[in-house]
Short mmCIF file of C-alpha atoms in Angstrom, two decimals:
data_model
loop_
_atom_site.label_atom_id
_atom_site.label_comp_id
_atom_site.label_asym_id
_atom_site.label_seq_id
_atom_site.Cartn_x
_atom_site.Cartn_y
_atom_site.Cartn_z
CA UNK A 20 43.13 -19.50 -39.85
CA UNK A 21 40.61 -17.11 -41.35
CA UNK A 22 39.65 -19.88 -43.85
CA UNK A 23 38.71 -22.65 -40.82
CA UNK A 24 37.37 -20.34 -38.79
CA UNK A 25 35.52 -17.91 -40.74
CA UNK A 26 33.54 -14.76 -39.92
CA UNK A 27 29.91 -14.57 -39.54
CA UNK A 28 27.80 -12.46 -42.27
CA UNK A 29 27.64 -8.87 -41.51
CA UNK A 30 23.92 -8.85 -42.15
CA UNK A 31 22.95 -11.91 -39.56
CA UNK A 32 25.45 -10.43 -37.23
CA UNK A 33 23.93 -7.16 -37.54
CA UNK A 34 20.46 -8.82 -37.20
CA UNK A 35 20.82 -10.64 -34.02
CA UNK A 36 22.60 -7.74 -32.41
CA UNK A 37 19.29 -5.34 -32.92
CA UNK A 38 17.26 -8.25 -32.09
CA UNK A 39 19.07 -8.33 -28.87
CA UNK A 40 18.52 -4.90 -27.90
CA UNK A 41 14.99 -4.57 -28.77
CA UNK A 42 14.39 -7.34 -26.42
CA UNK A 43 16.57 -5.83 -23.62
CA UNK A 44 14.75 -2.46 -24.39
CA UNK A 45 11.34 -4.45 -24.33
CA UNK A 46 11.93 -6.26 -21.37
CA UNK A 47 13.16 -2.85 -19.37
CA UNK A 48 9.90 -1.21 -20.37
CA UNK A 49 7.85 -4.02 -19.02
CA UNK A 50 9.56 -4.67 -16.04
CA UNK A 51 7.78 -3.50 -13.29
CA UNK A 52 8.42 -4.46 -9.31
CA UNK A 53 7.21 -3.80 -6.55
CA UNK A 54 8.62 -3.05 -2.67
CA UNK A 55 8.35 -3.28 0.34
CA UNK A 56 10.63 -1.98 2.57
CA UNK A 57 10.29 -3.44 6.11
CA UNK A 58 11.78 -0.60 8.17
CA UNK A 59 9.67 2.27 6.05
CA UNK A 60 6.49 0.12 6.78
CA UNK A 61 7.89 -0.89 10.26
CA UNK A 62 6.44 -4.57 9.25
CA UNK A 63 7.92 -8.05 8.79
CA UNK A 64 5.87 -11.21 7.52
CA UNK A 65 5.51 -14.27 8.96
CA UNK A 66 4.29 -16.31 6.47
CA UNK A 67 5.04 -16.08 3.03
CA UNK A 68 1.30 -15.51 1.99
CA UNK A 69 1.41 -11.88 4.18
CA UNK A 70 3.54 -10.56 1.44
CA UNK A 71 1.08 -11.29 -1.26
CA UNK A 72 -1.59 -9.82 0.71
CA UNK A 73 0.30 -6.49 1.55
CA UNK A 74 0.49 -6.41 -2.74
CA UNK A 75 -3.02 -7.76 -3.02
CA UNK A 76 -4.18 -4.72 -0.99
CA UNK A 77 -2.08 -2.16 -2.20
CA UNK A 78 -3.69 -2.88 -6.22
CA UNK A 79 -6.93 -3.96 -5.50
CA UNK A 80 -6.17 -7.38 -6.96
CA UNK A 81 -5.90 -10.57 -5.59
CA UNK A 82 -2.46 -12.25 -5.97
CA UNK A 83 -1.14 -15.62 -4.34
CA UNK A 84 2.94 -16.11 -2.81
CA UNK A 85 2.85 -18.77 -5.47
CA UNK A 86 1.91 -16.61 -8.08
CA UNK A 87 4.75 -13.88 -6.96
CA UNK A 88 7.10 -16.55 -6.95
CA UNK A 89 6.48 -17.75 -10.72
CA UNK A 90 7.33 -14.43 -12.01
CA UNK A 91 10.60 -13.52 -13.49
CA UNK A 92 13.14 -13.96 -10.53
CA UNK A 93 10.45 -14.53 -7.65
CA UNK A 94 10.45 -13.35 -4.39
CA UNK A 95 13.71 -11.92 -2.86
CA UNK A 96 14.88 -9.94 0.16
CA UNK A 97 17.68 -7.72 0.12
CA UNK A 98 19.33 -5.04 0.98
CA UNK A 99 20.85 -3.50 -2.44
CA UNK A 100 24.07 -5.96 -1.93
CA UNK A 101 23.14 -9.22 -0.71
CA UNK A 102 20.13 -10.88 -1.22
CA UNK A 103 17.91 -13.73 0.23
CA UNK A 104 15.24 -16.08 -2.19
CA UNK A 105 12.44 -16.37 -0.31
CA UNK A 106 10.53 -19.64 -1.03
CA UNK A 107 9.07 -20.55 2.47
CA UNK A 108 8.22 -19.15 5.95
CA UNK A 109 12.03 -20.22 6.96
CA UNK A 110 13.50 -18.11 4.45
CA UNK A 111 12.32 -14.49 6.28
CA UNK A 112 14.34 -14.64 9.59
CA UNK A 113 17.53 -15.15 7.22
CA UNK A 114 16.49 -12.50 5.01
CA UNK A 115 15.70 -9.86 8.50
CA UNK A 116 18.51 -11.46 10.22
CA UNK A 117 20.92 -9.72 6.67
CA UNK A 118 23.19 -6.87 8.15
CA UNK A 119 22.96 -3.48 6.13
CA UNK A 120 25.94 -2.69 4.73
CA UNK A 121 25.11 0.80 3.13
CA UNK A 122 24.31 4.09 4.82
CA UNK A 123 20.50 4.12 3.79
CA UNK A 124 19.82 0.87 5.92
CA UNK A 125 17.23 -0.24 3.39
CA UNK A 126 15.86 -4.07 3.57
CA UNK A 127 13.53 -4.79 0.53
CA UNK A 128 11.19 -6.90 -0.33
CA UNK A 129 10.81 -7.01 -3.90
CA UNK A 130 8.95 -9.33 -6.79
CA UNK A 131 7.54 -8.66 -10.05
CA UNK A 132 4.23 -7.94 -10.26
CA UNK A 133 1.45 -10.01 -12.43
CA UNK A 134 0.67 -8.04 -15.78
CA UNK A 135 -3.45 -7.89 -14.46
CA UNK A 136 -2.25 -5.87 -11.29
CA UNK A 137 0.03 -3.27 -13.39
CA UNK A 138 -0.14 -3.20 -17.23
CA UNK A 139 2.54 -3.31 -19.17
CA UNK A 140 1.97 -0.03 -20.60
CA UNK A 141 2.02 1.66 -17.57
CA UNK A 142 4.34 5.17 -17.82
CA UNK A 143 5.20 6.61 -14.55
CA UNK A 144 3.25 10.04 -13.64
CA UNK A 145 0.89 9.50 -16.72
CA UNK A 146 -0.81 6.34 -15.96
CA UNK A 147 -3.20 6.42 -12.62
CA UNK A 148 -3.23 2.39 -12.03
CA UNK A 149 -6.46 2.45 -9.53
CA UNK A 150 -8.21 5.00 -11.41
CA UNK A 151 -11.22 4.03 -13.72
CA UNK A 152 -13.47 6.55 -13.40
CA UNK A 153 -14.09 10.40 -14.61
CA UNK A 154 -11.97 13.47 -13.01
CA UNK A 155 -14.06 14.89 -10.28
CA UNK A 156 -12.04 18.24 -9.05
CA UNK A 157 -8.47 18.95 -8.50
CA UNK A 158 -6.98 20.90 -6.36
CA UNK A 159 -3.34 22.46 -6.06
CA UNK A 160 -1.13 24.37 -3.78
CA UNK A 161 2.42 25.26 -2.77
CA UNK A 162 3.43 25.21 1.02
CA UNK A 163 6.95 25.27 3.06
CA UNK A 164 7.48 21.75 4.26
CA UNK A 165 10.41 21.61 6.79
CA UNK A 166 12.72 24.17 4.76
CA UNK A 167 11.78 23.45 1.31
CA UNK A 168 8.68 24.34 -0.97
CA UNK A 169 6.52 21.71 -1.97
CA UNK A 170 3.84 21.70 -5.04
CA UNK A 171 0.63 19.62 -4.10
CA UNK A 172 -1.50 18.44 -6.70
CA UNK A 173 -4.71 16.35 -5.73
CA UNK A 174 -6.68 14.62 -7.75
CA UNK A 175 -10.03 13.01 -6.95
CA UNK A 176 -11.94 10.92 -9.16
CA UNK A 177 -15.88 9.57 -9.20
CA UNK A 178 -14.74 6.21 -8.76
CA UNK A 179 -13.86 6.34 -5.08
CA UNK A 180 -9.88 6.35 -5.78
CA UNK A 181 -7.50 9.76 -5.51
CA UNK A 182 -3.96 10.59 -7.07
CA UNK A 183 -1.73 12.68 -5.25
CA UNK A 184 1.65 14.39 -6.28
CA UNK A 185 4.05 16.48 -4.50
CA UNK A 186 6.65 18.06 -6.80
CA UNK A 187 9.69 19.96 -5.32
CA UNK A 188 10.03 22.82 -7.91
CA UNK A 189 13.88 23.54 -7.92
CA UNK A 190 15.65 20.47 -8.24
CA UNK A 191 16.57 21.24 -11.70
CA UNK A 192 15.11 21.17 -14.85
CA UNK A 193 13.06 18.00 -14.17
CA UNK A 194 11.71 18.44 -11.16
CA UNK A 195 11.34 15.54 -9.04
CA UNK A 196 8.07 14.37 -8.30
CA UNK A 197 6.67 11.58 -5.52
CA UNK A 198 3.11 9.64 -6.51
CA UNK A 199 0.49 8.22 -4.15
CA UNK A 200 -2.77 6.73 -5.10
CA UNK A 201 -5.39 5.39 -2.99
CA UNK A 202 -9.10 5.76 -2.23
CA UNK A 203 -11.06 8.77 -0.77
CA UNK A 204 -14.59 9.36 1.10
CA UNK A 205 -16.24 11.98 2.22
CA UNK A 206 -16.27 12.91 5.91
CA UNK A 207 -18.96 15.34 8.05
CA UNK A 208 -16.20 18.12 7.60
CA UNK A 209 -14.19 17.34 4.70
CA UNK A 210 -12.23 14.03 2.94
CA UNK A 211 -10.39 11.31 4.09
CA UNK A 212 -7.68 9.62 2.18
CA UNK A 213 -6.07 6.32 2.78
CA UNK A 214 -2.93 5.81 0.97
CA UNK A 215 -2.25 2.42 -0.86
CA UNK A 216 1.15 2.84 -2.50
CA UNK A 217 3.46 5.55 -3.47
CA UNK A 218 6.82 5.85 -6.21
CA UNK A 219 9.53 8.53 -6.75
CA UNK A 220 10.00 9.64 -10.50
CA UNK A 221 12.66 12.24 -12.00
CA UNK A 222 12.80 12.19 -15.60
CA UNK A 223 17.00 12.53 -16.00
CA UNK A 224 17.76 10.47 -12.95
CA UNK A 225 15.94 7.37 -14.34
CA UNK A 226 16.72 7.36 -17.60
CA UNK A 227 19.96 6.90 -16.71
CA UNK A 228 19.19 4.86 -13.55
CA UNK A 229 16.52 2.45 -15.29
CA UNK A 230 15.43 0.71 -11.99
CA UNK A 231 12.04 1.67 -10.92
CA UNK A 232 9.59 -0.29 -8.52
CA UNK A 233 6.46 1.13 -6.93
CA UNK A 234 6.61 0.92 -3.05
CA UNK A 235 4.46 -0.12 -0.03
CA UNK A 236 3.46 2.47 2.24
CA UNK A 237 2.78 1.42 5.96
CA UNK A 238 -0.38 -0.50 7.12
CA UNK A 239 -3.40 2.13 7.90
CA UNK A 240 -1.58 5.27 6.18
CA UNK A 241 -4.55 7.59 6.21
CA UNK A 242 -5.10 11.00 6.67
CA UNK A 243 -7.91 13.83 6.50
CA UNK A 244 -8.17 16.90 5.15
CA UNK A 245 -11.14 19.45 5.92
CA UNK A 246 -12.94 22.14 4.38
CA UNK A 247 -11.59 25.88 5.02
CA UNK A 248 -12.04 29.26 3.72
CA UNK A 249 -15.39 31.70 3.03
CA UNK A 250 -16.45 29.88 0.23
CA UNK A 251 -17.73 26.80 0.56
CA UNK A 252 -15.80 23.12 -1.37
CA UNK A 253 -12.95 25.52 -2.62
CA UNK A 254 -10.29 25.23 0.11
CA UNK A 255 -9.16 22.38 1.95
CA UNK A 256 -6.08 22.02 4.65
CA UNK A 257 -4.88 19.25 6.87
CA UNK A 258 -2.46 16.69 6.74
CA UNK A 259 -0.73 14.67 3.76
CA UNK A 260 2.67 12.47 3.97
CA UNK A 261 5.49 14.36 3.59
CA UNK A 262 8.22 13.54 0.99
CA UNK A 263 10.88 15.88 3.15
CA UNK A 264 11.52 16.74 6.24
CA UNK A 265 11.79 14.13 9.37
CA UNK A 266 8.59 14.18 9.98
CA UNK A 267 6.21 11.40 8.38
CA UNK A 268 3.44 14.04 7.94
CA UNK A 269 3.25 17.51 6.73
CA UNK A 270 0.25 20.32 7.16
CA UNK A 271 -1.00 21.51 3.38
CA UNK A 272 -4.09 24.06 2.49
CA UNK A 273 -5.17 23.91 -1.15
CA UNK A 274 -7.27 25.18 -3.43
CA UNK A 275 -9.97 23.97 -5.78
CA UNK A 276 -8.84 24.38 -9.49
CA UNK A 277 -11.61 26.02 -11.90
CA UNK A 278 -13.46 23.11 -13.61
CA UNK A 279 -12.95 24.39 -17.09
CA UNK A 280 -9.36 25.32 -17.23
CA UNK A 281 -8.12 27.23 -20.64
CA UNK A 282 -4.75 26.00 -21.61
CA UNK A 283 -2.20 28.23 -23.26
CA UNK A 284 1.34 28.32 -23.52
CA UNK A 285 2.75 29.89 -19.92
CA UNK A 286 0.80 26.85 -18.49
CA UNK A 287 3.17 23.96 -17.14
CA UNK A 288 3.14 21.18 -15.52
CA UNK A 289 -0.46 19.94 -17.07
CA UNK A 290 -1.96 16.45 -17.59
CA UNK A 291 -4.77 16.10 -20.19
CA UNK A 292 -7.41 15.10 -17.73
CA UNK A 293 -7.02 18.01 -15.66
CA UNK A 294 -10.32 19.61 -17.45
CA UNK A 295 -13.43 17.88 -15.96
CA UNK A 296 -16.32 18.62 -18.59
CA UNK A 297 -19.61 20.36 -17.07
CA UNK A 298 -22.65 18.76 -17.24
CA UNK A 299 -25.02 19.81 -19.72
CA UNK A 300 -27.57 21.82 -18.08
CA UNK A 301 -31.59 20.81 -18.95
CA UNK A 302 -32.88 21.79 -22.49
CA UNK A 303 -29.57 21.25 -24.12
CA UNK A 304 -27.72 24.92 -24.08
CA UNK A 305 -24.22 25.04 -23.71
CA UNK A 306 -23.00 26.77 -20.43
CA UNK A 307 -21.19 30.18 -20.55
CA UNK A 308 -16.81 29.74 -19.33
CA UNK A 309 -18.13 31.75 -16.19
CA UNK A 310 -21.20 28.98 -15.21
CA UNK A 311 -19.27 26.43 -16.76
CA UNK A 312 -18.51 24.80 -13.47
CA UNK A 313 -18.86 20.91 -12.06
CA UNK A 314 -21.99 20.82 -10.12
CA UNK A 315 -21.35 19.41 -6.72
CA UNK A 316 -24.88 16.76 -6.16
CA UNK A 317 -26.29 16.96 -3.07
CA UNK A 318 -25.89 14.48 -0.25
CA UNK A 319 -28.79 12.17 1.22
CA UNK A 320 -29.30 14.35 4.19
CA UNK A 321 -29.90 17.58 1.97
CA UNK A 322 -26.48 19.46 2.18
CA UNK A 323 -24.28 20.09 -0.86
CA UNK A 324 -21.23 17.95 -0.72
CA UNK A 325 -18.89 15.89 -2.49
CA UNK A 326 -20.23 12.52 -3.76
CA UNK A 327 -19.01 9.56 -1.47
CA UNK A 328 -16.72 6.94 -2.73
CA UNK A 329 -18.79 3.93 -2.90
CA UNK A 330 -21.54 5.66 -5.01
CA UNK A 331 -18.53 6.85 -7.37
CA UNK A 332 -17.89 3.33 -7.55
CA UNK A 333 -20.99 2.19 -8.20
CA UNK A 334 -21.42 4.48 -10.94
CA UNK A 335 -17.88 3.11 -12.74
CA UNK A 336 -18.76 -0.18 -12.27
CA UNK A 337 -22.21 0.23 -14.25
CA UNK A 338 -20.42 2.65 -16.99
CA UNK A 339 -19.69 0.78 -20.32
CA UNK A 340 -16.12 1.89 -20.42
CA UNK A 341 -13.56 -0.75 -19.94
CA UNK A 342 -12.56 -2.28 -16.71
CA UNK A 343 -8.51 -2.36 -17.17
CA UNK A 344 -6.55 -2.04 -14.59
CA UNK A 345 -5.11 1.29 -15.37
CA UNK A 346 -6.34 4.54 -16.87
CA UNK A 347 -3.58 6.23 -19.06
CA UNK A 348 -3.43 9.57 -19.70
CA UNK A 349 -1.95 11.34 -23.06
CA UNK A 350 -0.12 14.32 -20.47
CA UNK A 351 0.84 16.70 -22.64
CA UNK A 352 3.98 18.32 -20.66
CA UNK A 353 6.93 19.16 -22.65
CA UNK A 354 9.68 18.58 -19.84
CA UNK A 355 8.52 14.73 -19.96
CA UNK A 356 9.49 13.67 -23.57
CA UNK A 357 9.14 10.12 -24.60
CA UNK A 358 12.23 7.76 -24.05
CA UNK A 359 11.60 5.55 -26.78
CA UNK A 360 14.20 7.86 -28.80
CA UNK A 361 16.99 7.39 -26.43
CA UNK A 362 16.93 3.64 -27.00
CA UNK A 363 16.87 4.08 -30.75
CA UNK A 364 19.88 6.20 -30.59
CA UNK A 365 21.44 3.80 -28.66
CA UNK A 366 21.00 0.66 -30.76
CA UNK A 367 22.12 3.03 -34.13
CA UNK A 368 25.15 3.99 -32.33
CA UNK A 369 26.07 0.33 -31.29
CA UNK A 370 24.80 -0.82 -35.07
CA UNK A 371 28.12 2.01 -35.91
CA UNK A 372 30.02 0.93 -33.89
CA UNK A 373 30.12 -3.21 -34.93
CA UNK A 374 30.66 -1.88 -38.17
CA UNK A 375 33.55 0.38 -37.18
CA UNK A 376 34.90 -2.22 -35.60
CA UNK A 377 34.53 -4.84 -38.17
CA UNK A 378 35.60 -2.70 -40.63
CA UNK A 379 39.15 -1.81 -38.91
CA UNK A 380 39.23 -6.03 -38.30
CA UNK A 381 39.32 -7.07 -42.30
CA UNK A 382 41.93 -4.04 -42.77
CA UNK A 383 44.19 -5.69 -40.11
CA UNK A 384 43.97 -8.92 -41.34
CA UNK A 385 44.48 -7.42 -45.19
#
């Protein structure tokens, strides 16, 4: 039997099988989808083309329903167990009309997005996908939100666009950690911030759970906070979504981070563009650490404030630096190593264990 039917060479075998998983490791890596949960947003289409708009909006790049629908496995609705294509405007009362079936009472919308809207090098938490401009300030602060304590870090940046985290420091060593990113402008008293879409990130959960999709926020999710405190552009408090809790917003007060920031070792929890560089005062002399501090230009009307979001724009667009659809940061944290060395380990172990098990295969038949 062994001579009609023989085995395969160990080498080819061997060769298709790492083939195999470099492409399923590839094609994980890529992969990135987007949702839109109907009863979070309290929204449902009614034509096909709304959907592409919602996603259109949320990235700042114009996509088409046909578009969506080209991509890997198109447009679906479902609710983690069954699931609806959706091709035409028919297809969304059968997908709404879908009875939950598990306790979270989720009903998705979900596609892949187009590689122009979301690179395929995108890392959660490191790359900003709106952001193409230069750090402005950050601020951070820790307050009690419902019964638990909540890190805030915000970031604002001179192209018009903002990045906002909320960690919850003690759920274990990685802590878990909720993006938004959207655009800012100044305001008489403070900042305004309108939310565009937000994703949930824990470093163990997903490696093992290797589903991630960015997520819709409602229509109009905006909020402002204000300036506070004796000295002036340092403090800011008001309202920001809130991440827990039953309540869908939470009251925050933090503070402006110094502009140079000296890194050393007790420091956590840092990203490589949290250090936004001082101009270079006039005759070319370096600043001293204690002046060395982002000048704040002054508005049209004479008052010191914050520089508004469409000049910030205006000033990325005309930089030479490249217009991609993401900015990616090098973050330099040590509790968020890179994965790539998990799925080597796995395809050397699986490489093993075909020969283990070809191995104990030619001693049976022997």
């Amino acid at each position: 039997f062994r001579s009609l039917c023989p085995a395969p060479p160990q080498s080819s075998g061997l060769f298709l099988l790492s083939l195999s998983i470099v492409v399923g490791v590839v094609a994980l890596v890529v992969a990135m989808d987007f949702e839109i949960d109907i009863k979070k947003v309290d929204w449902i289409p009614k034509h096909v083309e709304e959907i592409a708009e919602v996603a259109s909006k949320a990235f700042e790049c114009p996509m088409t329903f046909e578009e969506l629908e080209g991509i890997a496995y198109g447009v679906i609705g479902t609710d983690h167990i069954e699931k609806v294509q959706i091709h035409e405007d028919s297809d969304i009362p059968k997908f709404v009309a879908i009875k939950c079936k598990t306790r979270f009472e989720e009903k998705v919308i979900k596609f892949r997005l187009p590689e122009r809207a979301v690179t395929a090098n995108f890392t959660p938490k490191k790359t900003k996908v709106l952001v193409k401009g230069k750090l402005f300030a950050k601020f951070f602060g820790e307050c009690e939100v419902s019964t638990r304590q909540v890190e805030f870090t915000i970031k604002l940046y001179d192209c018009g666009h903002f990045y906002l985290k909320q960690a919850l420091p003690g759920s274990g060593a990685s802590p878990y950690w909720v993006i938004y990113e959207g655009t800012w402008e100044t305001t008489d008293r403070g900042i305004a911030l309108e939310y565009l879409f937000r994703y949930s990130w824990q470093v163990a959960k997903t490696r093992l759970m290797p589903e991630f999709a960015l997520e819709a926020v409602p229509k109009n999710h905006r909020s402002r906070l204000a300036w506070c405190g004796e000295v002036p552009e340092q403090q800011l408090n008001g309202s920001v979504p809130a991440i827990v809790g039953e309540e869908a917003f939470c009251w925050i007060e933090v503070c402006r981070e110094p502009d140079v920031v000296e890194k050393g070792k007790a420091r956590f929890n840092e990203e490589s563009d949290d250090i936004v560089k001082p101009a270079q005062p006039e005759g070319g002399h370096e600043e001293t650490p204690g002046t060395a501090r982002r000048r704040i230009p002054a508005s049209s009307g004479g008052t010191s404030g914050a520089p508004t979001a469409s000049a910030g724009r205006e000033q990325a667009s005309g930089s030479s630096r490249p217009s991609a659809a993401t900015a990616v940061d090098a973050d330099t944290e040590k509790d968020d190593e890179p994965i790539w060395p998990l799925y080597i380990g796995v395809a050397v172990f699986l490489m093993l264990l075909v020969l283990f098990l070809r191995s104990t295969w030619d001693d049976k038949q022997q």
